[in-house]
Coordinates of C-alpha atoms in Angstrom, one line a residue:
M1 CA 35.8 -70.2 -5.6
T2 CA 36.0 -69.9 -1.8
T3 CA 34.4 -71.2 0.7
N4 CA 34.1 -69.3 3.7
A5 CA 33.0 -65.2 2.8
Q6 CA 35.1 -63.4 4.4
P7 CA 33.7 -61.0 7.0
S8 CA 33.2 -57.5 6.5
P9 CA 34.4 -54.6 8.9
R10 CA 32.4 -54.1 11.8
W11 CA 32.1 -50.0 10.6
K12 CA 30.4 -51.0 8.0
L13 CA 28.3 -53.2 9.6
L14 CA 27.1 -50.4 11.9
A15 CA 27.2 -47.6 9.8
P16 CA 23.8 -48.4 8.1
L17 CA 22.2 -49.0 12.1
A18 CA 24.2 -45.4 12.8
V19 CA 23.1 -43.4 9.9
A20 CA 19.3 -44.6 10.4
I21 CA 20.0 -43.4 14.7
I22 CA 20.6 -40.1 13.6
V23 CA 17.8 -38.9 11.1
A24 CA 16.0 -40.8 13.6
L25 CA 16.7 -38.4 16.2
I26 CA 17.0 -35.3 13.7
P27 CA 13.9 -33.3 14.7
T28 CA 11.1 -34.1 12.6
P29 CA 10.4 -31.7 9.3
P30 CA 7.6 -29.2 9.6
G31 CA 4.6 -31.0 7.7
L32 CA 6.1 -34.2 7.6
A33 CA 4.5 -36.8 9.8
P34 CA 6.7 -38.3 12.3
H35 CA 6.4 -41.5 11.3
A36 CA 7.1 -40.8 7.7
W37 CA 10.1 -39.0 10.0
Y38 CA 11.5 -42.6 11.3
F39 CA 10.5 -44.4 8.1
L40 CA 12.8 -42.5 6.0
A41 CA 15.6 -43.4 8.7
I42 CA 15.3 -47.1 8.2
F43 CA 15.3 -46.4 4.7
L44 CA 18.1 -44.9 4.3
G45 CA 20.2 -47.4 6.5
C46 CA 19.0 -49.9 3.8
V47 CA 20.3 -47.3 1.4
V48 CA 23.9 -47.4 3.2
G49 CA 23.7 -50.7 3.6
L50 CA 23.1 -51.2 0.0
I51 CA 26.4 -49.5 -0.9
L52 CA 28.6 -50.6 1.7
E53 CA 27.4 -54.0 1.4
P54 CA 28.3 -55.5 5.2
L55 CA 25.7 -57.8 3.9
P56 CA 24.1 -59.3 1.0
G57 CA 22.0 -57.1 -0.4
A58 CA 18.8 -59.2 0.3
V59 CA 19.4 -59.7 3.3
V60 CA 20.0 -55.8 4.1
G61 CA 16.3 -55.8 2.6
L62 CA 15.0 -59.0 4.1
I63 CA 15.9 -57.0 7.5
G64 CA 14.9 -53.4 6.9
V65 CA 11.3 -54.7 5.7
T66 CA 11.6 -56.6 9.4
L67 CA 12.6 -54.0 11.4
V68 CA 9.9 -51.5 10.2
A69 CA 7.0 -54.6 10.4
L70 CA 8.1 -55.2 13.9
L71 CA 7.6 -51.3 14.5
S72 CA 5.0 -50.7 12.1
R73 CA 3.2 -48.6 15.1
W74 CA 5.6 -46.2 15.3
V75 CA 7.2 -45.8 11.7
L76 CA 4.7 -46.7 8.7
F77 CA 1.2 -46.3 10.3
S78 CA 0.2 -42.9 11.8
P79 CA -2.2 -42.3 14.9
E80 CA -5.1 -41.9 12.4
Q81 CA -5.2 -44.8 11.5
L82 CA -4.3 -47.1 14.2
A83 CA -7.7 -45.0 16.5
V84 CA -9.7 -47.1 13.4
D85 CA -11.8 -49.5 14.8
G86 CA -11.0 -53.1 13.5
F87 CA -7.6 -52.3 12.0
N88 CA -5.4 -54.5 13.1
P89 CA -1.5 -53.1 12.2
A90 CA 0.2 -56.9 12.9
G91 CA -1.9 -58.0 10.0
Q92 CA -1.6 -54.9 8.2
A93 CA 2.8 -54.4 8.3
F94 CA 3.2 -58.5 7.5
S95 CA 1.0 -57.4 4.2
W96 CA 3.2 -54.3 3.6
A97 CA 6.5 -56.6 4.3
V98 CA 5.5 -59.4 1.7
S99 CA 4.0 -56.7 -1.2
G100 CA 7.0 -57.0 -2.5
F101 CA 6.6 -60.9 -3.8
T102 CA 3.3 -60.3 -6.0
N103 CA 4.8 -57.4 -7.3
S104 CA 4.1 -58.6 -11.4
T105 CA 7.7 -56.9 -12.1
V106 CA 9.5 -59.0 -9.7
W107 CA 7.8 -62.3 -11.3
L108 CA 9.4 -60.7 -14.2
I109 CA 12.6 -60.6 -13.4
F110 CA 12.4 -64.2 -12.0
G111 CA 11.3 -65.3 -15.5
A112 CA 13.9 -63.4 -17.8
F113 CA 16.4 -65.4 -15.0
M114 CA 15.3 -68.2 -16.0
F115 CA 15.3 -67.5 -19.9
A116 CA 18.9 -67.0 -18.9
L117 CA 18.7 -70.5 -17.7
G118 CA 17.9 -72.5 -20.6
Y119 CA 20.6 -70.8 -22.9
E120 CA 23.1 -71.4 -20.8
K121 CA 21.9 -75.4 -19.7
T122 CA 21.4 -75.8 -23.7
G123 CA 24.3 -73.9 -25.0
L124 CA 22.3 -71.0 -27.5
G125 CA 23.7 -68.7 -26.0
R126 CA 27.6 -69.4 -26.7
R127 CA 26.4 -71.5 -30.8
I128 CA 24.9 -67.6 -31.6
S129 CA 28.0 -66.3 -31.0
L130 CA 30.2 -68.5 -32.2
W131 CA 28.2 -68.1 -35.5
L132 CA 28.5 -64.8 -35.4
V133 CA 31.8 -64.5 -35.1
K134 CA 32.5 -66.9 -37.6
A135 CA 30.8 -65.3 -39.9
M136 CA 31.9 -61.2 -39.4
G137 CA 35.2 -63.0 -38.0
K138 CA 37.1 -62.1 -41.7
R139 CA 38.0 -58.2 -40.3
T140 CA 38.1 -57.1 -37.4
L141 CA 35.5 -54.2 -38.1
T142 CA 32.7 -56.7 -38.5
L143 CA 34.0 -58.7 -35.8
G144 CA 32.8 -56.0 -33.4
Y145 CA 29.5 -55.9 -34.8
A146 CA 29.5 -59.7 -34.1
V147 CA 30.1 -58.9 -30.8
M148 CA 27.5 -56.1 -30.3
I149 CA 24.8 -58.1 -33.1
A150 CA 25.0 -61.3 -30.1
D151 CA 24.8 -59.2 -26.7
G152 CA 21.1 -57.9 -28.8
I153 CA 20.2 -60.9 -29.2
L154 CA 21.3 -62.3 -25.7
A155 CA 19.6 -59.3 -24.2
P156 CA 16.4 -59.6 -24.0
F157 CA 16.0 -62.0 -22.1
T158 CA 19.0 -62.1 -19.8
P159 CA 18.7 -59.2 -17.2
S160 CA 21.7 -60.1 -15.6
N161 CA 24.1 -57.9 -18.2
T162 CA 26.6 -60.3 -15.7
A163 CA 25.6 -63.1 -16.8
R164 CA 25.2 -62.1 -20.5
S165 CA 28.1 -59.8 -20.9
G166 CA 30.9 -61.1 -19.0
G167 CA 29.5 -64.9 -18.6
T168 CA 28.4 -65.4 -22.0
I169 CA 30.2 -63.3 -24.5
Y170 CA 33.3 -62.5 -22.6
P171 CA 34.7 -66.4 -22.7
V172 CA 34.4 -65.9 -26.1
I173 CA 35.7 -63.2 -26.9
R174 CA 38.9 -63.3 -24.1
N175 CA 40.6 -66.2 -26.7
L176 CA 40.8 -64.0 -29.7
P177 CA 43.4 -61.3 -29.1
T178 CA 45.7 -64.2 -28.9
L179 CA 45.1 -65.6 -31.9
Y180 CA 47.0 -63.1 -33.3
D181 CA 49.8 -62.8 -30.7
S182 CA 48.0 -59.8 -28.7
H183 CA 48.0 -60.3 -25.1
P184 CA 47.2 -59.1 -22.1
N185 CA 48.8 -56.1 -19.7
D186 CA 51.3 -56.0 -22.2
P187 CA 51.8 -53.0 -25.3
S188 CA 50.7 -56.1 -27.7
M189 CA 47.0 -55.3 -25.9
K190 CA 46.6 -52.7 -29.2
R191 CA 46.4 -55.1 -31.5
M192 CA 42.8 -56.0 -31.0
G193 CA 42.5 -57.2 -26.8
S194 CA 41.1 -53.3 -26.3
F195 CA 39.0 -53.0 -29.4
L196 CA 36.8 -56.0 -28.4
M197 CA 36.5 -55.4 -24.7
W198 CA 35.3 -52.4 -25.1
T199 CA 33.1 -52.7 -27.8
A200 CA 31.5 -55.9 -26.0
L201 CA 31.0 -53.5 -22.3
A202 CA 29.8 -50.8 -24.4
S203 CA 27.7 -52.8 -26.0
T204 CA 26.7 -54.1 -22.8
C205 CA 25.5 -51.0 -21.9
V206 CA 23.2 -50.0 -24.9
T207 CA 21.3 -53.1 -24.7
S208 CA 20.7 -52.8 -21.2
S209 CA 19.0 -49.8 -22.2
L210 CA 16.7 -51.2 -25.3
F211 CA 15.4 -53.6 -23.1
L212 CA 13.2 -53.5 -20.2
T213 CA 14.1 -57.2 -19.5
A214 CA 18.2 -56.9 -19.9
L215 CA 19.0 -55.3 -17.2
A216 CA 17.3 -56.2 -13.5
P217 CA 17.4 -52.6 -12.3
N218 CA 15.4 -51.4 -14.9
L219 CA 12.5 -54.0 -14.0
L220 CA 13.1 -52.7 -9.9
A221 CA 13.1 -48.9 -11.6
I222 CA 10.1 -49.5 -12.6
A223 CA 8.1 -51.4 -10.1
L224 CA 9.3 -48.4 -7.8
T225 CA 7.9 -45.7 -9.8
E226 CA 4.9 -48.3 -10.2
S227 CA 5.2 -48.2 -5.9
T228 CA 5.8 -44.1 -5.7
T229 CA 3.2 -42.6 -8.5
G230 CA 0.8 -45.5 -9.9
I231 CA 1.8 -45.1 -13.2
Q232 CA 2.7 -48.4 -14.9
I233 CA 5.5 -49.2 -17.6
N234 CA 5.3 -51.6 -19.5
W235 CA 8.1 -53.9 -22.1
G236 CA 6.7 -52.0 -25.6
Q237 CA 6.4 -48.8 -24.3
W238 CA 10.4 -49.0 -22.8
F239 CA 11.2 -50.8 -26.8
M240 CA 8.9 -47.8 -28.3
A241 CA 10.2 -45.2 -26.5
V242 CA 14.4 -46.2 -26.7
V243 CA 14.8 -47.7 -29.8
P244 CA 15.6 -45.1 -32.4
V245 CA 18.2 -43.6 -30.0
G246 CA 19.1 -48.0 -29.0
I247 CA 19.9 -48.7 -32.8
L248 CA 21.5 -45.7 -33.7
L249 CA 24.4 -46.2 -30.7
L250 CA 24.6 -49.7 -31.2
L251 CA 25.5 -48.8 -34.7
L252 CA 28.2 -46.3 -33.1
V253 CA 29.6 -48.2 -30.8
P254 CA 31.6 -50.9 -32.3
L255 CA 32.5 -47.9 -35.4
L256 CA 33.7 -45.2 -32.9
S257 CA 35.5 -48.1 -30.7
Y258 CA 38.0 -48.6 -33.8
W259 CA 38.3 -44.9 -34.1
L260 CA 39.6 -44.4 -30.8
C261 CA 40.6 -47.4 -29.2
A262 CA 41.6 -48.4 -32.8
P263 CA 43.4 -52.2 -33.5
E264 CA 46.6 -52.3 -35.5
V265 CA 45.1 -55.9 -36.8
K266 CA 42.6 -54.9 -39.2
A267 CA 41.6 -58.4 -41.1
G268 CA 42.7 -61.7 -40.8
D269 CA 40.9 -65.7 -40.6
E270 CA 42.5 -66.9 -37.4
I271 CA 39.6 -65.6 -35.2
S272 CA 36.9 -67.0 -37.9
D273 CA 39.1 -70.4 -38.5
W274 CA 38.9 -70.8 -34.9
A275 CA 34.8 -69.9 -34.4
G276 CA 34.1 -72.7 -37.4
K277 CA 36.5 -75.2 -35.0
E278 CA 34.4 -74.9 -31.8
L279 CA 31.0 -75.2 -33.6
T280 CA 32.2 -78.4 -35.0
K281 CA 32.9 -79.5 -31.3
L282 CA 29.0 -78.2 -30.5
G283 CA 27.7 -80.2 -33.1
A284 CA 24.6 -80.2 -34.9
L285 CA 21.6 -77.7 -33.2
T286 CA 19.6 -79.8 -30.5
R287 CA 15.9 -80.0 -30.1
H288 CA 16.2 -78.0 -27.2
E289 CA 18.3 -75.0 -29.1
I290 CA 15.3 -75.3 -31.3
M291 CA 12.6 -75.5 -29.1
L292 CA 14.4 -72.6 -26.8
V293 CA 14.6 -70.3 -29.5
I294 CA 10.4 -71.3 -30.7
M295 CA 9.5 -70.3 -26.9
V296 CA 12.2 -67.1 -26.8
V297 CA 11.0 -65.5 -30.4
T298 CA 6.8 -66.1 -28.6
A299 CA 7.7 -64.4 -25.7
L300 CA 9.0 -61.3 -27.4
M301 CA 6.5 -61.1 -29.8
L302 CA 3.8 -61.4 -26.8
W303 CA 6.0 -58.6 -24.8
I304 CA 6.3 -56.5 -27.4
F305 CA 2.4 -56.7 -29.0
A306 CA -0.1 -58.7 -26.5
G307 CA 1.2 -56.5 -23.2
S308 CA -2.8 -55.2 -23.2
I309 CA -4.0 -59.1 -23.9
I310 CA -1.5 -61.1 -21.4
S311 CA 0.4 -59.6 -18.7
G312 CA 4.8 -59.6 -19.1
S313 CA 5.3 -61.3 -16.0
L314 CA 2.7 -64.1 -16.7
V315 CA 4.2 -64.6 -20.0
G316 CA 7.8 -65.1 -18.3
L317 CA 6.0 -67.8 -16.1
V318 CA 4.3 -69.8 -19.3
V319 CA 7.9 -69.9 -20.2
I320 CA 9.1 -71.4 -17.2
C321 CA 6.3 -74.1 -17.7
G322 CA 7.1 -74.4 -21.1
M323 CA 10.7 -75.3 -20.6
L324 CA 10.1 -77.4 -17.8
L325 CA 7.6 -79.6 -19.6
T326 CA 10.1 -80.2 -22.9
S327 CA 12.9 -80.8 -20.0
I328 CA 15.2 -77.8 -21.5
I329 CA 15.5 -76.9 -17.8
S330 CA 14.5 -78.9 -14.7
W331 CA 13.2 -77.9 -11.4
D332 CA 16.1 -78.5 -9.5
D333 CA 18.1 -76.1 -11.8
I334 CA 15.3 -73.4 -11.0
L335 CA 15.9 -74.7 -6.7
N336 CA 20.0 -74.1 -7.7
N337 CA 19.8 -70.8 -9.6
R338 CA 21.3 -69.1 -6.5
A339 CA 21.5 -65.4 -8.8
A340 CA 17.4 -65.8 -9.6
W341 CA 16.7 -66.2 -5.6
N342 CA 18.5 -63.4 -4.6
T343 CA 17.6 -61.3 -6.6
F344 CA 13.7 -62.1 -6.2
V345 CA 13.9 -61.4 -2.7
W346 CA 16.8 -58.3 -3.2
F347 CA 14.1 -56.3 -5.5
A348 CA 10.6 -57.9 -3.6
T349 CA 12.0 -56.1 -0.3
L350 CA 13.3 -52.9 -1.8
V351 CA 10.0 -52.5 -4.0
A352 CA 7.6 -52.6 -0.5
L353 CA 10.9 -50.5 1.5
A354 CA 10.3 -47.7 -1.2
G355 CA 6.3 -47.7 -1.5
G356 CA 6.3 -47.7 2.2
L357 CA 7.9 -44.1 1.1
S358 CA 4.5 -42.8 -0.5
Q359 CA 2.8 -44.7 1.5
V360 CA 3.7 -42.7 5.2
G361 CA 3.5 -39.8 3.2
F362 CA 7.3 -38.8 2.2
V363 CA 7.8 -38.5 -1.4
N364 CA 4.2 -36.2 -1.2
W365 CA 6.1 -33.9 1.0
F366 CA 9.1 -33.5 -0.2
G367 CA 7.5 -33.0 -3.7
G368 CA 5.9 -30.7 -2.7
V369 CA 8.9 -29.4 -0.5
V370 CA 11.4 -29.2 -3.5
G371 CA 8.5 -28.8 -6.3
G372 CA 8.3 -24.9 -3.8
Q373 CA 12.2 -24.3 -4.6
I374 CA 11.7 -25.0 -8.5
S375 CA 8.0 -24.5 -9.8
H376 CA 9.0 -21.6 -11.6
F377 CA 11.6 -23.8 -14.0
D378 CA 10.3 -24.8 -17.9
P379 CA 8.8 -28.6 -17.1
V380 CA 11.1 -29.3 -19.6
M381 CA 14.1 -28.1 -18.2
A382 CA 13.9 -29.3 -15.0
M383 CA 13.2 -33.6 -16.4
V384 CA 17.2 -32.9 -18.7
A385 CA 18.5 -31.5 -15.5
L386 CA 17.1 -34.4 -13.6
V387 CA 18.1 -36.6 -15.6
V388 CA 21.8 -35.0 -15.9
I389 CA 21.8 -35.3 -12.3
F390 CA 20.9 -38.7 -12.0
Y391 CA 23.2 -39.4 -14.8
L392 CA 26.1 -38.0 -13.4
L393 CA 26.1 -39.2 -9.6
H394 CA 26.5 -43.0 -10.7
Y395 CA 30.0 -42.1 -10.5
F396 CA 29.3 -42.2 -7.3
F397 CA 27.5 -45.7 -7.0
A398 CA 29.3 -49.3 -7.0
S399 CA 25.8 -50.3 -7.9
V400 CA 23.2 -49.6 -10.2
T401 CA 20.8 -51.1 -8.0
A402 CA 22.1 -49.0 -5.0
H403 CA 21.8 -46.0 -7.4
V404 CA 17.8 -46.7 -7.8
T405 CA 16.7 -47.2 -4.6
A406 CA 19.2 -44.7 -2.9
L407 CA 17.9 -42.0 -6.0
L408 CA 15.0 -42.9 -8.0
P409 CA 11.9 -41.9 -5.3
V410 CA 13.7 -38.5 -4.6
I411 CA 13.9 -38.0 -7.7
L412 CA 10.3 -39.3 -8.9
A413 CA 9.4 -36.8 -5.6
A414 CA 11.6 -33.7 -6.8
A415 CA 10.1 -34.1 -10.3
S416 CA 5.9 -34.9 -9.0
G417 CA 6.5 -30.8 -7.4
I418 CA 6.8 -29.2 -10.9
A419 CA 3.8 -28.1 -11.9
G420 CA 3.2 -29.0 -16.2
L421 CA 5.6 -31.7 -16.4
D422 CA 4.5 -34.7 -18.0
M423 CA 5.2 -37.8 -15.0
Q424 CA 5.6 -40.5 -18.1
M425 CA 7.3 -39.0 -20.1
F426 CA 9.7 -37.7 -17.8
I427 CA 9.8 -41.6 -16.5
L428 CA 10.6 -43.0 -20.1
L429 CA 13.3 -40.3 -20.3
L430 CA 14.9 -40.9 -16.9
L431 CA 15.0 -44.5 -16.4
P432 CA 16.6 -46.0 -19.6
T433 CA 19.5 -44.1 -18.3
L434 CA 20.3 -47.2 -16.3
G435 CA 22.0 -48.9 -18.9
F436 CA 24.0 -45.8 -20.3
M437 CA 25.3 -44.8 -17.0
G438 CA 26.9 -48.6 -16.8
I439 CA 29.7 -47.5 -18.8
L440 CA 31.5 -44.8 -17.1
T441 CA 33.6 -46.1 -14.2
P442 CA 35.3 -49.5 -13.9
Y443 CA 33.0 -50.7 -11.3
G444 CA 29.5 -48.7 -13.2
T445 CA 27.7 -51.9 -14.1
G446 CA 28.2 -56.0 -13.1
P447 CA 30.5 -56.6 -16.4
S448 CA 33.1 -54.0 -16.1
P449 CA 35.3 -54.8 -13.1
V450 CA 35.2 -58.3 -15.7
Y451 CA 36.2 -56.2 -18.8
Y452 CA 38.5 -53.9 -16.3
G453 CA 40.5 -57.2 -15.1
S454 CA 41.1 -58.4 -19.0
G455 CA 44.0 -57.0 -18.8
Y456 CA 43.5 -55.1 -22.3
L457 CA 41.8 -51.8 -20.4
P458 CA 44.3 -50.1 -18.8
S459 CA 43.3 -47.4 -16.4
A460 CA 43.8 -43.8 -17.7
L461 CA 42.6 -46.0 -21.0
F462 CA 39.4 -47.4 -19.8
W463 CA 38.3 -43.9 -17.7
R464 CA 39.2 -41.8 -20.6
L465 CA 36.6 -43.5 -22.9
G466 CA 34.2 -44.0 -20.0
A467 CA 33.9 -40.7 -20.0
I468 CA 33.5 -40.3 -23.9
F469 CA 31.3 -43.0 -24.4
G470 CA 29.3 -41.8 -20.7
L471 CA 29.2 -38.6 -22.5
L472 CA 28.0 -39.5 -25.9
F473 CA 25.5 -41.5 -24.8
L474 CA 23.6 -39.2 -22.5
V475 CA 24.0 -36.7 -25.1
V476 CA 22.4 -38.6 -27.7
W477 CA 19.6 -39.3 -25.2
L478 CA 19.0 -36.4 -24.8
V479 CA 18.8 -35.1 -28.1
I480 CA 17.2 -37.5 -30.2
G481 CA 15.8 -39.5 -27.7
L482 CA 13.7 -36.1 -25.8
P483 CA 12.2 -35.1 -29.0
W484 CA 10.7 -38.8 -30.2
L485 CA 9.2 -38.7 -26.4
M486 CA 7.6 -35.7 -27.4
L487 CA 6.4 -37.0 -30.5
I488 CA 5.3 -40.6 -29.2
S489 CA 3.6 -38.9 -26.3

């Protein structure tokens, strides 16, 4: 790892500022307050910053909320608010700037990162993967199912699919193809490597949609939705909405990969034997691993069945305390978890910025404008159209987080202007696509570059499979998921 980060090109640093200034100079549209337009200008500048990444996302978000707070008299508060006796714009601006840090979903994200830290520290994630490979690795197809099941077990407690699939699953399976003389960047990749790598990536895209806590942008989207519409979606609601489609796709992924990316090696003992040797090196299940299993199962049960009794975010904090008290992790481990703290700051600032769009009145205004244009649409057809647009536009984003921040408030505002549209149903139809869409491109989600760079998935194969699986995921989600949501709503 290099110690000196390469500076971004100057145009990437200037582009967000230029966009914000240009938008601000455009005359305010009729019906929208000037301060709301100026807020939108800063928000769009931040979106460009998140897409181009001249600075880390957390820094872009922090600069955004700080700038809004500094200019709050002109971009955050209306003249009517400022004229109220006793109104303290300085104090209110600061309260708004840090409001995302008190958001319960942001804390749930942080708690889920600590779960993942427990998996890593104890080695439980690697042990689970090796167990499954040893038990199911004698046939190539069942090996694919072992990879899928391993990801599914880790997914509810690992909000970074990069850490889960790229950091836990991939280091195990990258050793397997060579056991059958299947090598990267070589025609022999077809013997086994291509099938395994694609199965792993497609599986993690499905599990990222199946569980709310399996993908950090899921949680960001939930927080942005709540701040924009006031509608709350908990872990159990999300799971019940996705489970029929999610389970079906998980069962189909290894089989479809086996057909469309057919391995030449169909069976053998080498992989199972290798996994057995690796498990022998790990030794017996440790006390810390057993305690972590108990905590994980307890948390899962509370998330599914006790949402009305205890907040999902509080469950995360309880487990963090349990892991600290049992020395599964230490306080230094938490302090050194840069990914968790970075995501915490990043998402907290984005929640504040997206909530600001609602606060200044932009969302209501935009919803009225768009709703007036598409009010004649059938509500169900409008929902489907908006979901398809939201999904396919991911081709233009290299980050699911940037996709959510840029498009979700706009899509929600458009939906809110359609008479008769059930917003809660629409939210449960729209947001779970965030995991599925990661399959589309080699840059579509965190682990994609890992598998693309493995040498087993050449460019033409990746784009072809991405289009096939991406279309399959979307069609199955709409054909089965929408009627299911209508049934349970």
